């Protein structure tokens, strides 16, 4: 039975966390997701190392909460807990100056020992938390915390406080796994004497892998986008861990990251030159002009400005950039790049800056304030990553109305909808392969839209800015996972409501399915007349129209059921209408054949002059037929009008649909539908079709001239099926005959 009084209590462990310390996307996640979980009704404590680089303004707010010793191999290391409340979230900073009082979070010779201590301190801290906080979920992130699930199982299993703890491990980048010499297994981890742990941590004969341990010990595994969750199970992207990820695929899922929509808001951001909104983007033009001036670029609003804010590494696609940059700059696109990384890429960007002054700007530095101004000012944001677990830059760019150009991989594929020039859908531009020419093509697809169709461009910007990438959506999916692992805890009502609200749009589509037969009612009478007449002019019916036939049959069945519920008087009126339509159909058919006969004569005469006499005879007979048809038209004119009025009363929607609509669309699918839906009309339709084929064949072959007359005559005596005649509609006969004649002329 679910406990309604207890809240879900989560310990969220990360090696970095904005705003205290941040080197990449992990810091953004740890700084935003816990706050979203708190808003959703959970209790969260975030554990982060107390680095020396944390600003003094935050250190001064910290309160010493507890201290104890952590055993690490043969060592006993001091661990202090420094508590800080910030934006509704409780932070516990792990204090050990020997390990963390350094100038930078990572990149030291003893990182294996430093983060093994951090993982052990996390598990030990679970018994030193504030009163009333009993950890339900221990959520660890990346290799720096990967040993916590291993320590929990091997050293703390069986203790009452730890038995209820379920572990979740999130992969933010599978390329960074924490591989070290196997000597640390006994010296630091103290698990060499435990065969299960020793074998599951080992990745080769002389190395161990921290992330591998988490993948085997954690109760659930997540990663930061659905596509990346699939990619890392393949050798191409798995970085050697694809095997174990496939083994544990049942416990693996991808949950897309969000961004802090309040912090990244062009309407309120004080770091940019001018604020703007999705409805009034005049401020974005100001931002662009200011940045162009700041970076030494030509101040022009008629040239697209494309920016990159990234680490200058191969993973971020810098090989493609170096290959295509000459073409892009020569083509009139302004480019600005901000970042640091490999020396070769840094020098290459400086070279292009010198070669294209006023068009290219390279800022080889780390400047968060400048990056913000670039997001707001640019027209396009380039992100051609070789692989990208999620990526936040493209999401931030869309938030500021800057259209991303990305490679379709990982989270880039999940977050950017490629522009469709036919429907106008999309939020950016994309390309598939890790190829410089493909990337260049994507850049110029965007640039051409900017130059040639500014209305479509502006609509695309509106769609990009309107996307919802808030953490609320992501937090809800994490809570789904947490509550699945702890079914005894009752989920707060507010969260349940949000989950149900997500499903509402699906339920809202059901009425549309019910309305389909109603929308099909106008097609009851008119399309069939035109479809059957068109069959006389067509050589064959395309088999591709079969799915339409099934839908038409279903709709007719529904319409029939609705018609049967009419009163008896209505049925009598409909019977009169049927008789009138039958007569009119015969007239339509005769007139069509009469008008077609002279054409046969003309074509055959041109091909073979000797055939003039038989053709004249056919013309005379055709003239007689035409006169009879004209008389039939006059006789039935009044009755047709009455029938039309009666039919309007019986089915008002049928008369409301204009006949022109059906003429402008191909009749072939409807014809196939009519044949399959009404077996009784099948014979008549095929006869007409055969007649048309033969007539066309005679016109093309001079030898068949002598047989032209007999084939025209029997066609006018062909019986009209009562069912088919009932379905036809008189008011459209003239247009239908003209259509059939025009089709023959074309042939």
CSV table of N, CA and C in Angstrom, one decimal, residues 355-469:
chain,number,residue,atom,x,y,z
A,355,UNK,N,42.4,35.9,-43.3
A,355,UNK,CA,42.1,35.8,-44.7
A,355,UNK,C,40.9,36.5,-45.1
A,356,UNK,N,39.9,36.5,-44.2
A,356,UNK,CA,38.6,37.1,-44.5
A,356,UNK,C,38.2,38.2,-43.4
A,357,UNK,N,39.0,39.3,-43.4
A,357,UNK,CA,38.7,40.3,-42.4
A,357,UNK,C,37.3,40.9,-42.7
A,358,UNK,N,36.5,41.2,-41.6
A,358,UNK,CA,35.2,41.7,-41.8
A,358,UNK,C,34.1,40.6,-42.0
A,359,UNK,N,34.6,39.4,-42.3
A,359,UNK,CA,33.6,38.3,-42.5
A,359,UNK,C,33.8,37.2,-41.5
A,360,UNK,N,35.1,37.0,-41.0
A,360,UNK,CA,35.4,36.0,-40.0
A,360,UNK,C,35.9,36.6,-38.7
A,361,UNK,N,35.5,36.1,-37.6
A,361,UNK,CA,36.0,36.5,-36.3
A,361,UNK,C,36.2,35.3,-35.4
A,362,UNK,N,37.4,35.1,-34.9
A,362,UNK,CA,37.8,34.0,-34.0
A,362,UNK,C,38.2,34.6,-32.7
A,363,UNK,N,37.5,34.1,-31.6
A,363,UNK,CA,37.9,34.5,-30.2
A,363,UNK,C,38.3,33.2,-29.5
A,364,UNK,N,39.6,33.0,-29.4
A,364,UNK,CA,40.1,31.8,-28.8
A,364,UNK,C,40.3,32.1,-27.3
A,365,UNK,N,39.1,31.9,-26.6
A,365,UNK,CA,39.1,32.2,-25.2
A,365,UNK,C,37.8,31.6,-24.6
A,366,UNK,N,37.7,31.7,-23.3
A,366,UNK,CA,36.5,31.2,-22.6
A,366,UNK,C,35.8,32.5,-22.0
A,367,UNK,N,34.7,32.8,-22.5
A,367,UNK,CA,34.0,34.0,-22.1
A,367,UNK,C,32.5,33.8,-22.1
A,368,UNK,N,31.9,33.4,-21.0
A,368,UNK,CA,30.5,33.1,-20.9
A,368,UNK,C,29.6,34.3,-21.3
A,369,UNK,N,30.0,35.5,-20.9
A,369,UNK,CA,29.2,36.7,-21.2
A,369,UNK,C,29.2,36.9,-22.8
A,370,UNK,N,30.3,36.8,-23.4
A,370,UNK,CA,30.3,36.9,-24.9
A,370,UNK,C,29.5,35.8,-25.6
A,371,UNK,N,29.6,34.6,-25.0
A,371,UNK,CA,28.8,33.5,-25.6
A,371,UNK,C,27.3,33.9,-25.6
A,372,UNK,N,26.9,34.5,-24.5
A,372,UNK,CA,25.4,34.9,-24.4
A,372,UNK,C,25.1,35.9,-25.5
A,373,UNK,N,26.0,36.9,-25.7
A,373,UNK,CA,25.7,37.9,-26.7
A,373,UNK,C,25.7,37.3,-28.1
A,374,UNK,N,26.5,36.2,-28.3
A,374,UNK,CA,26.5,35.6,-29.6
A,374,UNK,C,25.2,34.8,-29.8
A,375,UNK,N,24.7,34.1,-28.8
A,375,UNK,CA,23.5,33.4,-28.9
A,375,UNK,C,22.4,34.3,-29.4
A,376,UNK,N,22.3,35.5,-28.8
A,376,UNK,CA,21.2,36.5,-29.0
A,376,UNK,C,21.4,37.2,-30.4
A,377,UNK,N,22.6,37.4,-30.8
A,377,UNK,CA,22.8,38.2,-32.0
A,377,UNK,C,22.8,37.4,-33.3
A,378,UNK,N,23.1,36.1,-33.3
A,378,UNK,CA,23.3,35.4,-34.5
A,378,UNK,C,22.0,35.0,-35.2
A,379,UNK,N,22.2,34.7,-36.5
A,379,UNK,CA,21.0,34.2,-37.3
A,379,UNK,C,21.1,32.7,-37.3
A,380,UNK,N,22.3,32.1,-37.3
A,380,UNK,CA,22.4,30.6,-37.3
A,380,UNK,C,23.5,30.2,-36.3
A,381,UNK,N,23.3,28.9,-35.8
A,381,UNK,CA,24.2,28.4,-34.8
A,381,UNK,C,24.7,27.1,-35.4
A,382,UNK,N,26.0,26.9,-35.6
A,382,UNK,CA,26.6,25.7,-36.2
A,382,UNK,C,27.0,24.7,-35.1
A,383,UNK,N,26.6,23.5,-35.3
A,383,UNK,CA,27.0,22.4,-34.3
A,383,UNK,C,27.1,21.1,-35.0
A,384,UNK,N,28.2,20.9,-35.7
A,384,UNK,CA,28.3,19.6,-36.6
A,384,UNK,C,29.0,18.5,-35.8
A,385,UNK,N,28.5,18.1,-34.7
A,385,UNK,CA,29.2,17.2,-33.8
A,385,UNK,C,29.4,15.8,-34.4
A,386,UNK,N,30.5,15.2,-34.1
A,386,UNK,CA,30.7,13.8,-34.6
A,386,UNK,C,29.7,12.9,-33.7
A,387,UNK,N,29.6,13.2,-32.5
A,387,UNK,CA,28.6,12.6,-31.6
A,387,UNK,C,28.2,13.6,-30.5
A,388,UNK,N,27.0,13.6,-30.1
A,388,UNK,CA,26.5,14.5,-29.1
A,388,UNK,C,25.5,13.9,-28.2
A,389,UNK,N,25.8,13.5,-27.0
A,389,UNK,CA,24.8,12.9,-26.1
A,389,UNK,C,23.5,13.6,-26.0
A,390,UNK,N,23.6,14.9,-25.7
A,390,UNK,CA,22.4,15.7,-25.8
A,390,UNK,C,22.7,17.1,-26.4
A,391,UNK,N,23.5,17.8,-25.8
A,391,UNK,CA,23.8,19.2,-26.3
A,391,UNK,C,22.8,20.2,-25.8
A,392,UNK,N,23.3,21.2,-25.2
A,392,UNK,CA,22.5,22.3,-24.7
A,392,UNK,C,22.6,23.6,-25.6
A,393,UNK,N,23.7,23.7,-26.3
A,393,UNK,CA,23.9,24.9,-27.1
A,393,UNK,C,22.8,25.1,-28.1
A,394,UNK,N,22.4,24.0,-28.8
A,394,UNK,CA,21.4,24.2,-29.9
A,394,UNK,C,20.1,24.5,-29.3
A,395,UNK,N,19.8,24.1,-28.0
A,395,UNK,CA,18.5,24.4,-27.4
A,395,UNK,C,18.5,25.9,-27.0
A,396,UNK,N,19.7,26.3,-26.4
A,396,UNK,CA,19.8,27.7,-26.0
A,396,UNK,C,19.7,28.6,-27.2
A,397,UNK,N,20.3,28.2,-28.3
A,397,UNK,CA,20.2,29.0,-29.6
A,397,UNK,C,18.8,29.2,-30.0
A,398,UNK,N,18.0,28.1,-30.0
A,398,UNK,CA,16.6,28.2,-30.4
A,398,UNK,C,15.8,29.1,-29.5
A,399,UNK,N,16.1,29.1,-28.2
A,399,UNK,CA,15.5,29.9,-27.2
A,399,UNK,C,15.7,31.4,-27.6
A,400,UNK,N,16.8,31.7,-28.2
A,400,UNK,CA,17.1,33.1,-28.6
A,400,UNK,C,16.8,33.4,-30.0
A,401,UNK,N,16.1,32.5,-30.7
A,401,UNK,CA,15.7,32.7,-32.1
A,401,UNK,C,16.8,32.6,-33.1
A,402,UNK,N,17.9,31.8,-32.7
A,402,UNK,CA,19.0,31.5,-33.6
A,402,UNK,C,18.8,30.1,-34.1
A,403,UNK,N,18.7,29.9,-35.4
A,403,UNK,CA,18.4,28.6,-36.0
A,403,UNK,C,19.6,27.7,-36.0
A,404,UNK,N,19.5,26.5,-35.4
A,404,UNK,CA,20.7,25.6,-35.4
A,404,UNK,C,20.9,24.9,-36.7
A,405,UNK,N,22.1,24.6,-37.0
A,405,UNK,CA,22.5,23.8,-38.1
A,405,UNK,C,23.3,22.6,-37.5
A,406,UNK,N,22.8,21.4,-37.5
A,406,UNK,CA,23.3,20.3,-36.7
A,406,UNK,C,23.5,19.1,-37.6
A,407,UNK,N,24.4,18.2,-37.1
A,407,UNK,CA,24.4,16.8,-37.6
A,407,UNK,C,23.4,16.0,-36.9
A,408,UNK,N,22.8,15.0,-37.6
A,408,UNK,CA,21.7,14.2,-37.0
A,408,UNK,C,22.3,13.1,-36.2
A,409,UNK,N,22.7,13.4,-35.0
A,409,UNK,CA,23.2,12.4,-34.0
A,409,UNK,C,22.8,12.8,-32.6
A,410,UNK,N,22.6,11.7,-31.8
A,410,UNK,CA,22.3,11.9,-30.4
A,410,UNK,C,21.1,12.9,-30.1
A,411,UNK,N,21.4,13.8,-29.1
A,411,UNK,CA,20.4,14.8,-28.8
A,411,UNK,C,20.1,15.8,-29.8
A,412,UNK,N,21.1,16.0,-30.7
A,412,UNK,CA,20.9,17.0,-31.8
A,412,UNK,C,19.7,16.6,-32.7
A,413,UNK,N,19.7,15.3,-32.9
A,413,UNK,CA,18.6,14.7,-33.8
A,413,UNK,C,17.2,14.8,-33.0
A,414,UNK,N,17.3,14.6,-31.7
A,414,UNK,CA,16.0,14.6,-30.9
A,414,UNK,C,15.5,16.0,-30.7
A,415,UNK,N,16.3,17.1,-30.7
A,415,UNK,CA,15.9,18.4,-30.4
A,415,UNK,C,15.6,19.3,-31.6
A,416,UNK,N,16.3,19.1,-32.7
A,416,UNK,CA,16.2,20.0,-33.9
A,416,UNK,C,15.3,19.3,-35.0
A,417,UNK,N,14.2,19.9,-35.3
A,417,UNK,CA,13.4,19.4,-36.4
A,417,UNK,C,13.8,20.1,-37.7
A,418,UNK,N,14.3,19.3,-38.7
A,418,UNK,CA,14.9,19.9,-39.9
A,418,UNK,C,13.8,20.6,-40.7
A,419,UNK,N,14.1,21.7,-41.3
A,419,UNK,CA,13.2,22.5,-42.1
A,419,UNK,C,12.7,21.7,-43.3
A,420,UNK,N,11.3,21.8,-43.5
A,420,UNK,CA,10.7,21.1,-44.7
A,420,UNK,C,10.1,22.3,-45.5
A,421,UNK,N,10.7,22.4,-46.7
A,421,UNK,CA,10.4,23.6,-47.5
A,421,UNK,C,8.9,23.5,-48.1
A,422,UNK,N,8.4,22.3,-48.1
A,422,UNK,CA,7.0,22.1,-48.6
A,422,UNK,C,5.9,22.3,-47.6
A,423,UNK,N,6.2,22.0,-46.3
A,423,UNK,CA,5.2,22.2,-45.3
A,423,UNK,C,5.5,23.4,-44.4
A,424,UNK,N,6.7,23.8,-44.4
A,424,UNK,CA,7.1,24.9,-43.5
A,424,UNK,C,7.5,24.5,-42.1
A,425,UNK,N,7.4,23.2,-41.9
A,425,UNK,CA,7.7,22.7,-40.5
A,425,UNK,C,9.2,22.7,-40.3
A,426,UNK,N,9.6,22.7,-39.0
A,426,UNK,CA,11.0,22.7,-38.6
A,426,UNK,C,11.4,23.7,-37.6
A,427,UNK,N,12.5,23.5,-37.0
A,427,UNK,CA,13.1,24.5,-36.1
A,427,UNK,C,14.6,24.7,-36.4
A,428,UNK,N,15.1,24.2,-37.5
A,428,UNK,CA,16.5,24.4,-37.8
A,428,UNK,C,16.8,23.6,-39.1
A,429,UNK,N,18.1,23.3,-39.3
A,429,UNK,CA,18.6,22.6,-40.5
A,429,UNK,C,19.5,21.5,-40.0
A,430,UNK,N,19.6,20.4,-40.8
A,430,UNK,CA,20.4,19.3,-40.4
A,430,UNK,C,21.0,18.5,-41.6
A,431,UNK,N,22.0,17.7,-41.3
A,431,UNK,CA,22.6,16.9,-42.3
A,431,UNK,C,23.0,15.5,-41.6
A,432,UNK,N,23.1,14.5,-42.4
A,432,UNK,CA,23.2,13.1,-41.8
A,432,UNK,C,24.7,12.7,-41.6
A,433,UNK,N,25.5,12.7,-42.6
A,433,UNK,CA,26.8,12.1,-42.5
A,433,UNK,C,27.9,13.0,-42.0
A,434,UNK,N,28.9,12.5,-41.4
A,434,UNK,CA,30.0,13.3,-40.9
A,434,UNK,C,30.9,13.7,-42.1
A,435,UNK,N,30.4,14.7,-42.8
A,435,UNK,CA,31.0,15.0,-44.1
A,435,UNK,C,31.0,16.5,-44.3
A,436,UNK,N,32.1,17.1,-44.7
A,436,UNK,CA,32.3,18.5,-44.8
A,436,UNK,C,31.4,19.1,-45.9
A,437,UNK,N,31.2,18.4,-47.0
A,437,UNK,CA,30.4,18.9,-48.1
A,437,UNK,C,28.9,19.0,-47.7
A,438,UNK,N,28.5,17.9,-47.0
A,438,UNK,CA,27.1,17.9,-46.5
A,438,UNK,C,26.9,19.0,-45.6
A,439,UNK,N,27.8,19.3,-44.7
A,439,UNK,CA,27.7,20.4,-43.8
A,439,UNK,C,27.6,21.7,-44.5
A,440,UNK,N,28.5,21.9,-45.5
A,440,UNK,CA,28.4,23.1,-46.3
A,440,UNK,C,27.1,23.3,-47.0
A,441,UNK,N,26.6,22.2,-47.5
A,441,UNK,CA,25.2,22.3,-48.2
A,441,UNK,C,24.2,22.7,-47.2
A,442,UNK,N,24.2,22.2,-46.0
A,442,UNK,CA,23.2,22.6,-45.0
A,442,UNK,C,23.3,24.1,-44.6
A,443,UNK,N,24.5,24.6,-44.5
A,443,UNK,CA,24.7,26.0,-44.2
A,443,UNK,C,24.1,26.9,-45.3
A,444,UNK,N,24.3,26.5,-46.6
A,444,UNK,CA,23.8,27.3,-47.7
A,444,UNK,C,22.3,27.1,-47.9
A,445,UNK,N,21.8,26.0,-47.5
A,445,UNK,CA,20.3,25.8,-47.5
A,445,UNK,C,19.7,26.9,-46.5
A,446,UNK,N,20.3,27.0,-45.4
A,446,UNK,CA,19.9,28.0,-44.4
A,446,UNK,C,20.1,29.4,-45.0
A,447,UNK,N,21.3,29.7,-45.6
A,447,UNK,CA,21.6,31.0,-46.1
A,447,UNK,C,20.6,31.4,-47.2
A,448,UNK,N,20.3,30.5,-48.1
A,448,UNK,CA,19.4,30.8,-49.2
A,448,UNK,C,18.0,31.1,-48.7
A,449,UNK,N,17.6,30.4,-47.7
A,449,UNK,CA,16.3,30.8,-47.1
A,449,UNK,C,16.3,32.2,-46.5
A,450,UNK,N,17.4,32.5,-45.9
A,450,UNK,CA,17.6,33.8,-45.3
A,450,UNK,C,17.5,34.9,-46.3
A,451,UNK,N,18.2,34.7,-47.5
A,451,UNK,CA,18.2,35.7,-48.6
A,451,UNK,C,17.0,35.7,-49.4
A,452,UNK,N,16.4,34.5,-49.7
A,452,UNK,CA,15.3,34.5,-50.7
A,452,UNK,C,13.9,34.5,-50.2
A,453,UNK,N,13.7,34.0,-49.0
A,453,UNK,CA,12.3,33.9,-48.5
A,453,UNK,C,12.3,34.3,-47.0
A,454,UNK,N,12.3,35.6,-46.7
A,454,UNK,CA,12.4,36.0,-45.4
A,454,UNK,C,11.2,35.7,-44.6
A,455,UNK,N,10.0,35.6,-45.2
A,455,UNK,CA,8.8,35.3,-44.5
A,455,UNK,C,8.9,33.8,-43.9
A,456,UNK,N,9.4,32.9,-44.8
A,456,UNK,CA,9.5,31.5,-44.3
A,456,UNK,C,10.6,31.5,-43.2
A,457,UNK,N,11.7,32.3,-43.4
A,457,UNK,CA,12.7,32.3,-42.3
A,457,UNK,C,12.1,32.8,-41.0
A,458,UNK,N,11.4,33.8,-41.0
A,458,UNK,CA,10.8,34.4,-39.8
A,458,UNK,C,9.9,33.4,-39.1
A,459,UNK,N,9.1,32.7,-40.0
A,459,UNK,CA,8.2,31.7,-39.4
A,459,UNK,C,9.0,30.6,-38.7
A,460,UNK,N,10.1,30.2,-39.3
A,460,UNK,CA,11.0,29.1,-38.7
A,460,UNK,C,11.5,29.6,-37.4
A,461,UNK,N,11.9,30.9,-37.3
A,461,UNK,CA,12.4,31.4,-36.0
A,461,UNK,C,11.3,31.4,-35.0
A,462,UNK,N,10.1,31.8,-35.4
A,462,UNK,CA,9.0,31.7,-34.4
A,462,UNK,C,8.8,30.3,-33.9
A,463,UNK,N,8.9,29.3,-34.8
A,463,UNK,CA,8.7,27.9,-34.3
A,463,UNK,C,9.8,27.5,-33.4
A,464,UNK,N,11.0,27.9,-33.7
A,464,UNK,CA,12.1,27.5,-32.8
A,464,UNK,C,12.0,28.1,-31.4
A,465,UNK,N,11.6,29.4,-31.4
A,465,UNK,CA,11.5,30.1,-30.1
A,465,UNK,C,10.3,29.6,-29.3
A,466,UNK,N,9.4,28.9,-29.9
A,466,UNK,CA,8.1,28.5,-29.3
A,466,UNK,C,8.3,27.1,-28.7
A,467,UNK,N,9.4,26.4,-28.9
A,467,UNK,CA,9.6,25.0,-28.4
A,467,UNK,C,9.7,25.1,-26.9
A,468,UNK,N,9.2,24.0,-26.2
A,468,UNK,CA,9.3,23.8,-24.8
A,468,UNK,C,10.4,22.9,-24.4
A,469,UNK,N,11.5,23.5,-23.9
A,469,UNK,CA,12.7,22.7,-23.4
A,469,UNK,C,12.9,23.0,-21.9
